[in-house]
PDB file of C-alpha atoms in Angstrom:
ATOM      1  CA  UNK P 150      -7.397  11.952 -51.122  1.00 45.00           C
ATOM      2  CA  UNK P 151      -6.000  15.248 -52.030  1.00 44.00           C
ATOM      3  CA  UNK P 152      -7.302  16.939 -48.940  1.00 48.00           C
ATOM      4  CA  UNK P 153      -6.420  13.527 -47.102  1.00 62.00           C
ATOM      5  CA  UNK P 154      -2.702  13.449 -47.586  1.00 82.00           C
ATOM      6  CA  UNK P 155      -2.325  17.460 -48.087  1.00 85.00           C
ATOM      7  CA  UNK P 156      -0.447  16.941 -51.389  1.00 89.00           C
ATOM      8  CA  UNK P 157      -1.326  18.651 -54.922  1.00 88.00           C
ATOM      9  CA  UNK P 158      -3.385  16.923 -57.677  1.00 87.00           C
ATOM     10  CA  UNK P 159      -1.906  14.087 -59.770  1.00 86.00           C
ATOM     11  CA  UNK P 160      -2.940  16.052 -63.136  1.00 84.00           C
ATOM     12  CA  UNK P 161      -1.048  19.009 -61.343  1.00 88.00           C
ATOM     13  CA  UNK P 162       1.958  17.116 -60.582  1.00 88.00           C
ATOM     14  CA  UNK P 163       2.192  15.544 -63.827  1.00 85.00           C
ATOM     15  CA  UNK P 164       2.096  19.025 -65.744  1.00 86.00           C
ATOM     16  CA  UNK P 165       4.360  20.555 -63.007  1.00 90.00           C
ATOM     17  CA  UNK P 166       7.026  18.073 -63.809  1.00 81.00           C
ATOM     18  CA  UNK P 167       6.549  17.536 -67.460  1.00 78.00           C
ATOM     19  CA  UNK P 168       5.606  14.058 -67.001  1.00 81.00           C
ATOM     20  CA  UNK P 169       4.082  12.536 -70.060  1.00 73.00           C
ATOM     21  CA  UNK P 170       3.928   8.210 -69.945  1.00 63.00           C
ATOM     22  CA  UNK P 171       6.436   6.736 -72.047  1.00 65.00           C
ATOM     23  CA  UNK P 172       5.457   3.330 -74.298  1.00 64.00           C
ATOM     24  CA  UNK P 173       8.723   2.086 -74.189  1.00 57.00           C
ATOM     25  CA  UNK P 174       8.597   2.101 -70.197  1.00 56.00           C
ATOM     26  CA  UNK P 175       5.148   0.349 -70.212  1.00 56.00           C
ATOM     27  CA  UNK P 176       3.934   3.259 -68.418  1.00 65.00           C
ATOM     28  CA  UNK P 177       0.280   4.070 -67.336  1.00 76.00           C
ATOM     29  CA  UNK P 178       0.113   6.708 -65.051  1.00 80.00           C
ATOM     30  CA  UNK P 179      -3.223   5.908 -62.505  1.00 85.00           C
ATOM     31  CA  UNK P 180      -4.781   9.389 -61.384  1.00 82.00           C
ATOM     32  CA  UNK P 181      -7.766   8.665 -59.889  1.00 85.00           C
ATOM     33  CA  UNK P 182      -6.623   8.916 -56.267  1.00 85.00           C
ATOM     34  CA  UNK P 183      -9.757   6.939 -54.906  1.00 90.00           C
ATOM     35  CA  UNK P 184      -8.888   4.106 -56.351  1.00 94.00           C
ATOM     36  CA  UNK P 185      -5.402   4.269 -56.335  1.00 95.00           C
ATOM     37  CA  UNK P 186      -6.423   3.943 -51.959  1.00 95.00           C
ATOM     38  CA  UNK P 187      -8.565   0.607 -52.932  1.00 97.00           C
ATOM     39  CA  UNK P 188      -5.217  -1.216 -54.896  1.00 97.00           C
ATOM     40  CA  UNK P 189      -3.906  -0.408 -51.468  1.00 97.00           C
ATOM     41  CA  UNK P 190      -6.948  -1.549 -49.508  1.00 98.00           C
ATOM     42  CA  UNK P 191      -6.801  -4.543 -51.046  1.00 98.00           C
ATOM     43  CA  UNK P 192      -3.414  -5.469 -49.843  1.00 98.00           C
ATOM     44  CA  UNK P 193      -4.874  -5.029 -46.307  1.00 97.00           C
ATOM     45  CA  UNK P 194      -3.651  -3.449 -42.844  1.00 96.00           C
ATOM     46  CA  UNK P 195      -0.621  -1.880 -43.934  1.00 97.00           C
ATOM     47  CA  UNK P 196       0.692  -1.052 -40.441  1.00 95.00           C
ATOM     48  CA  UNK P 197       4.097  -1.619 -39.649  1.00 95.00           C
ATOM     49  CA  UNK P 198       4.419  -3.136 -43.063  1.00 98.00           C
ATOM     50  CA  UNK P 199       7.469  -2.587 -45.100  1.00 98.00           C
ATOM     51  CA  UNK P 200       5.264  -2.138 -49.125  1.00 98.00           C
ATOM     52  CA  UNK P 201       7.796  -2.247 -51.884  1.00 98.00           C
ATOM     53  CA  UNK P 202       6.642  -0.863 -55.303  1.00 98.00           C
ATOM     54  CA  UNK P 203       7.761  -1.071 -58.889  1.00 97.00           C
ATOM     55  CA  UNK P 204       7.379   1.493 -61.301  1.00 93.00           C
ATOM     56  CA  UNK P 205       5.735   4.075 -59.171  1.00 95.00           C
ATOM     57  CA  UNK P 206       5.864   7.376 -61.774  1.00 91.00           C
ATOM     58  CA  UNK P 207       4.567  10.365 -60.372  1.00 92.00           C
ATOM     59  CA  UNK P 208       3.674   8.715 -57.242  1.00 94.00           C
ATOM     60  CA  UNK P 209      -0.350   8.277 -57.025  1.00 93.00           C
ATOM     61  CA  UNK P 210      -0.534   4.740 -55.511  1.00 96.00           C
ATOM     62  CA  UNK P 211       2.662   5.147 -53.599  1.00 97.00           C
ATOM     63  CA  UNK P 212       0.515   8.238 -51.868  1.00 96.00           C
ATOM     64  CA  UNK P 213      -2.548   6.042 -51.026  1.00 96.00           C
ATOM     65  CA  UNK P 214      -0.017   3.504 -49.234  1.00 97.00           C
ATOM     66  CA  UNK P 215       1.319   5.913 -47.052  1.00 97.00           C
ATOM     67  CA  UNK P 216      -1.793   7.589 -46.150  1.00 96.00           C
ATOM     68  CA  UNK P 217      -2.917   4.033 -45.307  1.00 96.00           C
ATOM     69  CA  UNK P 218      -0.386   3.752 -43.031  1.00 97.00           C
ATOM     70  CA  UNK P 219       2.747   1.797 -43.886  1.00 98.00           C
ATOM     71  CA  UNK P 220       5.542   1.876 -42.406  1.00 97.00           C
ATOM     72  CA  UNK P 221       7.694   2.336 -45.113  1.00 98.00           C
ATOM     73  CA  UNK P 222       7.404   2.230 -49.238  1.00 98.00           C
ATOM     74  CA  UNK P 223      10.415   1.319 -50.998  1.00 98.00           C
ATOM     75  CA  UNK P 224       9.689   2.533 -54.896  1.00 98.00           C
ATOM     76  CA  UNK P 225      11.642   1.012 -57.382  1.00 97.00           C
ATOM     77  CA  UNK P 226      11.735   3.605 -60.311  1.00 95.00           C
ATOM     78  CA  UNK P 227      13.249   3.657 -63.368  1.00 92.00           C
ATOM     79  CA  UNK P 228      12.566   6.691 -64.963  1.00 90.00           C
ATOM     80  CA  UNK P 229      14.873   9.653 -63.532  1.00 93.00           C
ATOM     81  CA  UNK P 230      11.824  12.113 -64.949  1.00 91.00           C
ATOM     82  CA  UNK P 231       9.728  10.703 -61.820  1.00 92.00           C
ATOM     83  CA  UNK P 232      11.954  11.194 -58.934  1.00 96.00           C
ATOM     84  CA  UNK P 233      11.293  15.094 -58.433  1.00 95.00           C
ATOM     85  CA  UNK P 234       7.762  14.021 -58.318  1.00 95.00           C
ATOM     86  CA  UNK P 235       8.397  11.309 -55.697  1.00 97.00           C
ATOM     87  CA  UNK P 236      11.205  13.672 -53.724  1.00 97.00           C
ATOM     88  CA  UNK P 237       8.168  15.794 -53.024  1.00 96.00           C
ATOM     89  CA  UNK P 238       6.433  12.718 -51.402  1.00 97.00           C
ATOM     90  CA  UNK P 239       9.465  12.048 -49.448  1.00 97.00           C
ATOM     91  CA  UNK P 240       9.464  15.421 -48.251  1.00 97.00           C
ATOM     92  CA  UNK P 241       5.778  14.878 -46.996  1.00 96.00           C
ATOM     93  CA  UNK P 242       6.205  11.620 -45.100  1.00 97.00           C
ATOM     94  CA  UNK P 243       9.838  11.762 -43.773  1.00 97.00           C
ATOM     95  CA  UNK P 244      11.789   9.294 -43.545  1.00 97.00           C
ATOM     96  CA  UNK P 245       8.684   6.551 -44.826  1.00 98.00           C
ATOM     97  CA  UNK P 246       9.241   6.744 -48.417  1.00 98.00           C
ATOM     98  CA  UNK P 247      12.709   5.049 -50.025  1.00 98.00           C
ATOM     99  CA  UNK P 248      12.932   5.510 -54.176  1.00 98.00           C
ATOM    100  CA  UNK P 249      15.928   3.135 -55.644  1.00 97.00           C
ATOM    101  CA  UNK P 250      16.354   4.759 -59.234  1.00 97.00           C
ATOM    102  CA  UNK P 251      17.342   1.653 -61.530  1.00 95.00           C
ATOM    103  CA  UNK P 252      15.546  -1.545 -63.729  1.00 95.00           C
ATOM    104  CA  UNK P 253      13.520  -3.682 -61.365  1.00 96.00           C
ATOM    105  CA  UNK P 254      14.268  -7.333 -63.005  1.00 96.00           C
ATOM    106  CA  UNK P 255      17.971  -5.961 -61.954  1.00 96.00           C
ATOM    107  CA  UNK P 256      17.473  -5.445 -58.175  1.00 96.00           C
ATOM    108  CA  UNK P 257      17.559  -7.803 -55.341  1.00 96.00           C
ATOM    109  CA  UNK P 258      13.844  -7.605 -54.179  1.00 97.00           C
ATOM    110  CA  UNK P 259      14.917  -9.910 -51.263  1.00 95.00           C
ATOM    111  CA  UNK P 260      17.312  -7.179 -49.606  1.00 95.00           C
ATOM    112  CA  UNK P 261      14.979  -4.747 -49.391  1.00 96.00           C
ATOM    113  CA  UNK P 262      12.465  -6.534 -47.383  1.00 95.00           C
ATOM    114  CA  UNK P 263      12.308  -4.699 -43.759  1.00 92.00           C
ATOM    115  CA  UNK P 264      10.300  -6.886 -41.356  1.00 95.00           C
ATOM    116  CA  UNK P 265       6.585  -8.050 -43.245  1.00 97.00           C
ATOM    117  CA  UNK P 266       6.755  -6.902 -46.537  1.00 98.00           C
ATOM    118  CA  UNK P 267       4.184  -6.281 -48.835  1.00 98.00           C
ATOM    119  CA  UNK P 268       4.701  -6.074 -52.668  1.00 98.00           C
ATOM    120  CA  UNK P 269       2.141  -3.648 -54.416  1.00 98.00           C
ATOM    121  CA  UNK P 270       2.334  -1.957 -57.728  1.00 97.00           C
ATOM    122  CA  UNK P 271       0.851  -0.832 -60.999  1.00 93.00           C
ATOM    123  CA  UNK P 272       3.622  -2.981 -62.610  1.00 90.00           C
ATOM    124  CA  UNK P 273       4.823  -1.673 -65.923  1.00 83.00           C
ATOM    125  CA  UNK P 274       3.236  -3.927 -68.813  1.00 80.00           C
ATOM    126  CA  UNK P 275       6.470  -5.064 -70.559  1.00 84.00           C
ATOM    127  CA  UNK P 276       8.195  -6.413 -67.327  1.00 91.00           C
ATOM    128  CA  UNK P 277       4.992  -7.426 -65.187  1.00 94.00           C
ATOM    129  CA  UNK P 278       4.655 -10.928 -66.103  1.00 96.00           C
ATOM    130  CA  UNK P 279       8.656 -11.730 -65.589  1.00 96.00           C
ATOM    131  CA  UNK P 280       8.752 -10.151 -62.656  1.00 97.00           C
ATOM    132  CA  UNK P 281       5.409 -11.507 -61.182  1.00 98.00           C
ATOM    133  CA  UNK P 282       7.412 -15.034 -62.333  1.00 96.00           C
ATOM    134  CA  UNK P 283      10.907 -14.345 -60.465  1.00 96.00           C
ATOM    135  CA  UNK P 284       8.735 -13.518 -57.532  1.00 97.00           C
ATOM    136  CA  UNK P 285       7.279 -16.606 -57.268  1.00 97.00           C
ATOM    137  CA  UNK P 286      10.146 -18.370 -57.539  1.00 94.00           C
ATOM    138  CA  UNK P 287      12.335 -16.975 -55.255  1.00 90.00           C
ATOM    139  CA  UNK P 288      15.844 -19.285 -53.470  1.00 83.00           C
ATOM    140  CA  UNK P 289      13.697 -20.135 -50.476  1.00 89.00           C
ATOM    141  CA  UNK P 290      10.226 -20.417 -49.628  1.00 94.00           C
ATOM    142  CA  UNK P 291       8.205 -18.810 -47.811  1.00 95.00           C
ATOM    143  CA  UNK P 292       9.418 -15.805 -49.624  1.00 97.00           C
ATOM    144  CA  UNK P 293      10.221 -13.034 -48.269  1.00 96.00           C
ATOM    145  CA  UNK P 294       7.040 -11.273 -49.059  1.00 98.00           C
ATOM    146  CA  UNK P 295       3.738 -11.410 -46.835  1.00 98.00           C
ATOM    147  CA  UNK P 296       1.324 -10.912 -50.435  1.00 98.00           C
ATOM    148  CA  UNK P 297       1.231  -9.052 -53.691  1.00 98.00           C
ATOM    149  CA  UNK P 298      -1.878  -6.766 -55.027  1.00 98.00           C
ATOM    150  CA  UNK P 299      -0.832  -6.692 -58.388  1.00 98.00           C
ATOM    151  CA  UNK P 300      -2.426  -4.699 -61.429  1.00 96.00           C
ATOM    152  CA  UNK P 301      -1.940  -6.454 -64.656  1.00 96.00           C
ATOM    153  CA  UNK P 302      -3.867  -6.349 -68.277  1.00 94.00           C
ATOM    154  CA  UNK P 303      -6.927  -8.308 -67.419  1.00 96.00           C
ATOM    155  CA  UNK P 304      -6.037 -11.072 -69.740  1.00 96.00           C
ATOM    156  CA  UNK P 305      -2.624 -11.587 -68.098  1.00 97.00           C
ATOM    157  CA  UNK P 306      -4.503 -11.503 -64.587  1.00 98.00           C
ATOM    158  CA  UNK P 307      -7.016 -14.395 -65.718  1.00 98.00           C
ATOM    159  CA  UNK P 308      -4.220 -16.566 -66.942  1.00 98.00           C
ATOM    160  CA  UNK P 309      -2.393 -15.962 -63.021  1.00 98.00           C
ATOM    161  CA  UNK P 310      -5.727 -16.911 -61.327  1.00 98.00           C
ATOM    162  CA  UNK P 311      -6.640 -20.007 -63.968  1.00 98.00           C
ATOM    163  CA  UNK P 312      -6.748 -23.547 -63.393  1.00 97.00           C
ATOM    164  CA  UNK P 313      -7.032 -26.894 -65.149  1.00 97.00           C
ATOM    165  CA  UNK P 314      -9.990 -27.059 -68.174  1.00 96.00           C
ATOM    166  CA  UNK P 315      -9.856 -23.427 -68.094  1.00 96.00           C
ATOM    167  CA  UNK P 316      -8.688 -21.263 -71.860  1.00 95.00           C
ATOM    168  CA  UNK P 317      -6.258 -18.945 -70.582  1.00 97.00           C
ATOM    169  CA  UNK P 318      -4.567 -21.827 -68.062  1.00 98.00           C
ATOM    170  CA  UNK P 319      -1.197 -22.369 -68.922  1.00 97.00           C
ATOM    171  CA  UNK P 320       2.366 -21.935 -67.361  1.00 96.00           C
ATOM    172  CA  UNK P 321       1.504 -18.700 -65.111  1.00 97.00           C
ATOM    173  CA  UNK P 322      -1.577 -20.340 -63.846  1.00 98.00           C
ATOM    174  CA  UNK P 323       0.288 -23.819 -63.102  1.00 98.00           C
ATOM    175  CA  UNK P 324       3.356 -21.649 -61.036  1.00 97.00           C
ATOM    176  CA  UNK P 325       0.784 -19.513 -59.431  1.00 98.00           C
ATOM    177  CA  UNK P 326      -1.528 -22.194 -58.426  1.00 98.00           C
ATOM    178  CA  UNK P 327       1.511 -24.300 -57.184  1.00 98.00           C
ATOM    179  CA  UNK P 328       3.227 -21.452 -54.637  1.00 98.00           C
ATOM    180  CA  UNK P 329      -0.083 -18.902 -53.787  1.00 98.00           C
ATOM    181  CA  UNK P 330      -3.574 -18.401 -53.294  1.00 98.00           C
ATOM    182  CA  UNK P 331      -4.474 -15.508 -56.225  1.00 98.00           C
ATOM    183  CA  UNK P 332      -7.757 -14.216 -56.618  1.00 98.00           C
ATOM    184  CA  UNK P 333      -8.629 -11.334 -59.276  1.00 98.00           C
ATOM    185  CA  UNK P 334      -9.841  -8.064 -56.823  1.00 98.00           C
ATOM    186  CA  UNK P 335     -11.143  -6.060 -59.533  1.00 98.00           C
ATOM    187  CA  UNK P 336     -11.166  -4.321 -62.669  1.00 97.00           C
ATOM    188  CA  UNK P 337      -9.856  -1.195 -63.728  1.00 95.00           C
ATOM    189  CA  UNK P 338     -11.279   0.754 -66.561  1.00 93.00           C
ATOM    190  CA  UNK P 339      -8.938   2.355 -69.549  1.00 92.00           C
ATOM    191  CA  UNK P 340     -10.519   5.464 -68.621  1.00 91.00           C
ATOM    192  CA  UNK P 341      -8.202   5.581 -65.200  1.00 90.00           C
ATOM    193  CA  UNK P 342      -5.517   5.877 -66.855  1.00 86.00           C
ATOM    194  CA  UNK P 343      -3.515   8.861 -68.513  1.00 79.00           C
ATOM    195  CA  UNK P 344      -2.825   7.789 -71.523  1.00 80.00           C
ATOM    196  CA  UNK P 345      -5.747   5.282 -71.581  1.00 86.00           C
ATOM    197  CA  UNK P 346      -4.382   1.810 -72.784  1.00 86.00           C
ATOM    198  CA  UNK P 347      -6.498  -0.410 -75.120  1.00 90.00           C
ATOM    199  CA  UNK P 348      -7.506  -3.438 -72.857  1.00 92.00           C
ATOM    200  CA  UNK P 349      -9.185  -3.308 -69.504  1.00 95.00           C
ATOM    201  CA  UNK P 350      -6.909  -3.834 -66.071  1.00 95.00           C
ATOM    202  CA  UNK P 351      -7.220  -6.054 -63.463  1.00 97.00           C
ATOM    203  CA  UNK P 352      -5.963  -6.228 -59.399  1.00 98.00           C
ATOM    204  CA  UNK P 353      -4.702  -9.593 -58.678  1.00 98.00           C
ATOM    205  CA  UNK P 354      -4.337 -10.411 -55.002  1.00 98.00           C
ATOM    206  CA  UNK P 355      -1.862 -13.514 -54.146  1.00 98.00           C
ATOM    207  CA  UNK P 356      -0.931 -15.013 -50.759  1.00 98.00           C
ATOM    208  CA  UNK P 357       1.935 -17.478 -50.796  1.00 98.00           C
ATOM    209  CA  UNK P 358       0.893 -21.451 -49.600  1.00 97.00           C
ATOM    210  CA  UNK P 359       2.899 -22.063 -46.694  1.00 94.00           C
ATOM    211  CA  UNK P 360       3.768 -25.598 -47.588  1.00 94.00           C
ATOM    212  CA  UNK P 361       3.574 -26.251 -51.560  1.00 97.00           C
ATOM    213  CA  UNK P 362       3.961 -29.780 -53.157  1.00 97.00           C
ATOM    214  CA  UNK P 363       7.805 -30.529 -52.966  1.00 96.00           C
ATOM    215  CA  UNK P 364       9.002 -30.268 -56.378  1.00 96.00           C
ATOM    216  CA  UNK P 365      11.684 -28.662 -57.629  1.00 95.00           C
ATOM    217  CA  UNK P 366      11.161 -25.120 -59.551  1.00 95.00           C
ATOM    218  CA  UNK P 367      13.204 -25.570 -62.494  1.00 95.00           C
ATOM    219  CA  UNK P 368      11.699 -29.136 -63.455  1.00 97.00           C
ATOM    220  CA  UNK P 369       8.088 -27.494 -63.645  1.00 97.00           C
ATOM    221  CA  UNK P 370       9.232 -24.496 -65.385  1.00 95.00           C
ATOM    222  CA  UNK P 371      10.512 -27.287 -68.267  1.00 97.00           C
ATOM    223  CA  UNK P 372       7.571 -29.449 -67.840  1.00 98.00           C
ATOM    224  CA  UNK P 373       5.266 -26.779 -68.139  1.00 97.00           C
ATOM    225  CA  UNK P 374       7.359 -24.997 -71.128  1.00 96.00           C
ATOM    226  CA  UNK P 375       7.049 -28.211 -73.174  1.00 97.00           C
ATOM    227  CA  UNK P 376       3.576 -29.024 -72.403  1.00 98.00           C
ATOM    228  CA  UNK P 377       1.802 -25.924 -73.074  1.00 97.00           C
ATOM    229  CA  UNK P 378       4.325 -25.089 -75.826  1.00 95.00           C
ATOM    230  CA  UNK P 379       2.232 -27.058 -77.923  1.00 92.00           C
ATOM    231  CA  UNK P 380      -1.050 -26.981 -75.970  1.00 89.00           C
ATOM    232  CA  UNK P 381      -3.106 -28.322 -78.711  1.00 91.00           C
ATOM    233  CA  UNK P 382      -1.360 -31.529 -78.951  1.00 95.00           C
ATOM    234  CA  UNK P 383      -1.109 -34.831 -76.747  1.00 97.00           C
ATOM    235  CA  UNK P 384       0.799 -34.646 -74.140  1.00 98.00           C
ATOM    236  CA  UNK P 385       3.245 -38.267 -75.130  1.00 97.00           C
ATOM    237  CA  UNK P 386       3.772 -35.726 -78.425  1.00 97.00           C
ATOM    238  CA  UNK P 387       4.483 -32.482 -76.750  1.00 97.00           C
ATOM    239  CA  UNK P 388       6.773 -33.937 -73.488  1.00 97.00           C
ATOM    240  CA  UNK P 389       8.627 -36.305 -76.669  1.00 97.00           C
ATOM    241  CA  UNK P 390      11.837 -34.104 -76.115  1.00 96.00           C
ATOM    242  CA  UNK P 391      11.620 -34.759 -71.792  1.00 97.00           C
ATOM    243  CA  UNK P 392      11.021 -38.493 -72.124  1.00 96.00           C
ATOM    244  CA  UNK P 393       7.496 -39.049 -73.841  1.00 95.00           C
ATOM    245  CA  UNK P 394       5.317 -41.724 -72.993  1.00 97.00           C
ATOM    246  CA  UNK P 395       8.128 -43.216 -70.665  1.00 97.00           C
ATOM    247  CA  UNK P 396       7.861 -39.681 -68.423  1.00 98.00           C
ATOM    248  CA  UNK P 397       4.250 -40.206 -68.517  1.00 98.00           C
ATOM    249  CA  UNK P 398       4.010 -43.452 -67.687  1.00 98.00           C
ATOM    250  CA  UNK P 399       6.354 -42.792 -64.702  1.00 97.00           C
ATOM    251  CA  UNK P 400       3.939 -40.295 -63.633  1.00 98.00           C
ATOM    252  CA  UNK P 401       0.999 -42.702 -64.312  1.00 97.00           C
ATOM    253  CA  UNK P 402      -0.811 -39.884 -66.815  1.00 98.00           C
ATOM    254  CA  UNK P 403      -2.670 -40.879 -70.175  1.00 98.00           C
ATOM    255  CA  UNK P 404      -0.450 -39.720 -72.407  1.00 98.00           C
ATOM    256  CA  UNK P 405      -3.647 -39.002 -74.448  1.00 97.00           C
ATOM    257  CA  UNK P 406      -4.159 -36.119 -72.418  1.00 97.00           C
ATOM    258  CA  UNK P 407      -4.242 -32.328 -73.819  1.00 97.00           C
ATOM    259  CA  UNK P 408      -1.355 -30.150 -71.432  1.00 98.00           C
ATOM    260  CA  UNK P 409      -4.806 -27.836 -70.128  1.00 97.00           C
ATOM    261  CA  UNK P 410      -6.463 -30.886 -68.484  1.00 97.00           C
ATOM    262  CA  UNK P 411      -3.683 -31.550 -65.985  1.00 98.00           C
ATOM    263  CA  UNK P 412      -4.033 -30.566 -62.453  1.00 98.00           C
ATOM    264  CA  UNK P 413      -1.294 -28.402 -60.590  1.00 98.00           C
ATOM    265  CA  UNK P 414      -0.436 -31.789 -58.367  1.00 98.00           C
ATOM    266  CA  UNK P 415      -0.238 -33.568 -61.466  1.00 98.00           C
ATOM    267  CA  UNK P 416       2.255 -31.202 -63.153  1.00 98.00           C
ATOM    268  CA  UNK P 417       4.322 -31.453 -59.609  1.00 98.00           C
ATOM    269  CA  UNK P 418       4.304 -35.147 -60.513  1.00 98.00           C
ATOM    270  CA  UNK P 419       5.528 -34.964 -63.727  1.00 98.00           C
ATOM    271  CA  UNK P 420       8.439 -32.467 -62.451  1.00 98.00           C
ATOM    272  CA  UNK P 421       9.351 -34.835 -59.811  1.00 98.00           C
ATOM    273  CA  UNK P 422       9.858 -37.847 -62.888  1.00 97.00           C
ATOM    274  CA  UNK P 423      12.109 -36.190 -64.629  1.00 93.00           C
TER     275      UNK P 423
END
């Protein structure tokens, strides 16, 4: 990769700059370049694709995109630290690479979207989730976004690609499985990483459904709230404060039913009782 794109080594960028991974960003710098170029493989052809990336640090993944190909990568980055780093990218692949300094659950994702967009990102671990969520539930659908290749802890990734009878479904896997197709790519040692974090990574790839159930995003956000709020109990007990066994029976479910045993139509149903 280093002899493919003609720029320096991560490990010599990072030292160059001064660039050590902060907690309280969430940061995990990714420095193995060859597999930085498979998170972007997995997205797919990247030609004349606008890729937009959050939290893109000293600029390792946003490399492999642009060697791939894209047309343009709009990094979001919050840490001012980073932006030397990615200024030398720039430099390299003029006039492809945008960097918007500033908080990502702040900036209007929608805006930014040139043409097909991809999202792709080593998302920062305190904001991933959130921002994964807003994403998904965006003013109109389809979104503006063509897919996401997402890297996540791996227990946050199994709860996006989880479905009904499964441990780790719950309200991520219901949203998810409601709006896109997700599939986990792959995992990512702690060993990638600089600093290495405790848990093992994961790549999710999702693909939005071009016609979801009709149902209205806010209603399944409470349903699902309520419900697995309480996952161990009945549901006529845990949906008491939405309308109980008379919101059940409206939806014609057992109200003896545990929140993990519903389907993703059947939560869809319940939204569109309420």
């Amino acid at each position: 990769m280093a002899a493919l794109d003609g720029l320096p080594p991560l490990r010599d960028v990072i030292q160059r700059h001064g660039l050590d991974a902060k907690k309280a960003l969430g940061q995990n710098f990714l420095l193995d370049l060859n597999l930085t170029q498979k998170i972007a493989r997995t997205a797919g052809p990247l030609d004349d694709v606008t890729v937009i990336e959050v939290g893109p640090g000293p600029g390792g993944l946003t490399r492999a995109i642009l060697a791939l190909g894209a047309k343009k990568v709009v990094a979001i980055e919050r840490d001012a630290r980073c932006l030397p780093a990615l200024a030398e990218i720039g430099a390299h692949y003029p006039g492809r690479l945008e960097v918007v300094e500033g908080d990502a659950l702040k900036v209007d994702f929608e805006a930014l979207a040139d043409g097909p967009t991809r999202i792709i990102a080593n998302l920062p671990y305190n904001v991933g989730t959130q921002l994964l969520v807003n994403w998904l539930l965006p003013g109109r659908w389809p979104p503006f976004w063509q897919s996401m290749t997402l890297m996540f802890q791996r227990e946050v990734g199994l709860r996006i690609v989880a479905g009904a009878d499964d441990d780790h479904y719950g309200r991520l896997g219901v949203l998810c499985g409601w709006r896109t197709k997700a599939r986990l790519a792959f995992d990512v040692p702690p060993q990638a990483f600089t600093p290495p974090p405790k848990v093992t990574s994961t790549v999710v790839h999702l693909e939005p459904v071009a016609d979801p159930i009709p149902c209205s995003a806010a209603s399944l956000e409470k349903v699902t709230q309520a419900a697995f709020g309480q996952r161990r109990k009945m549901l006529r007990q845990s949906l008491k404060p939405l309308g109980g066994e008379a919101l059940l029976a409206r939806a014609e479910i057992d109200p003896q039913r545990r929140a993990e045993t519903l389907t993703v139509e059947e939560f869809c149903r319940l939204a569109n009782c309420l």
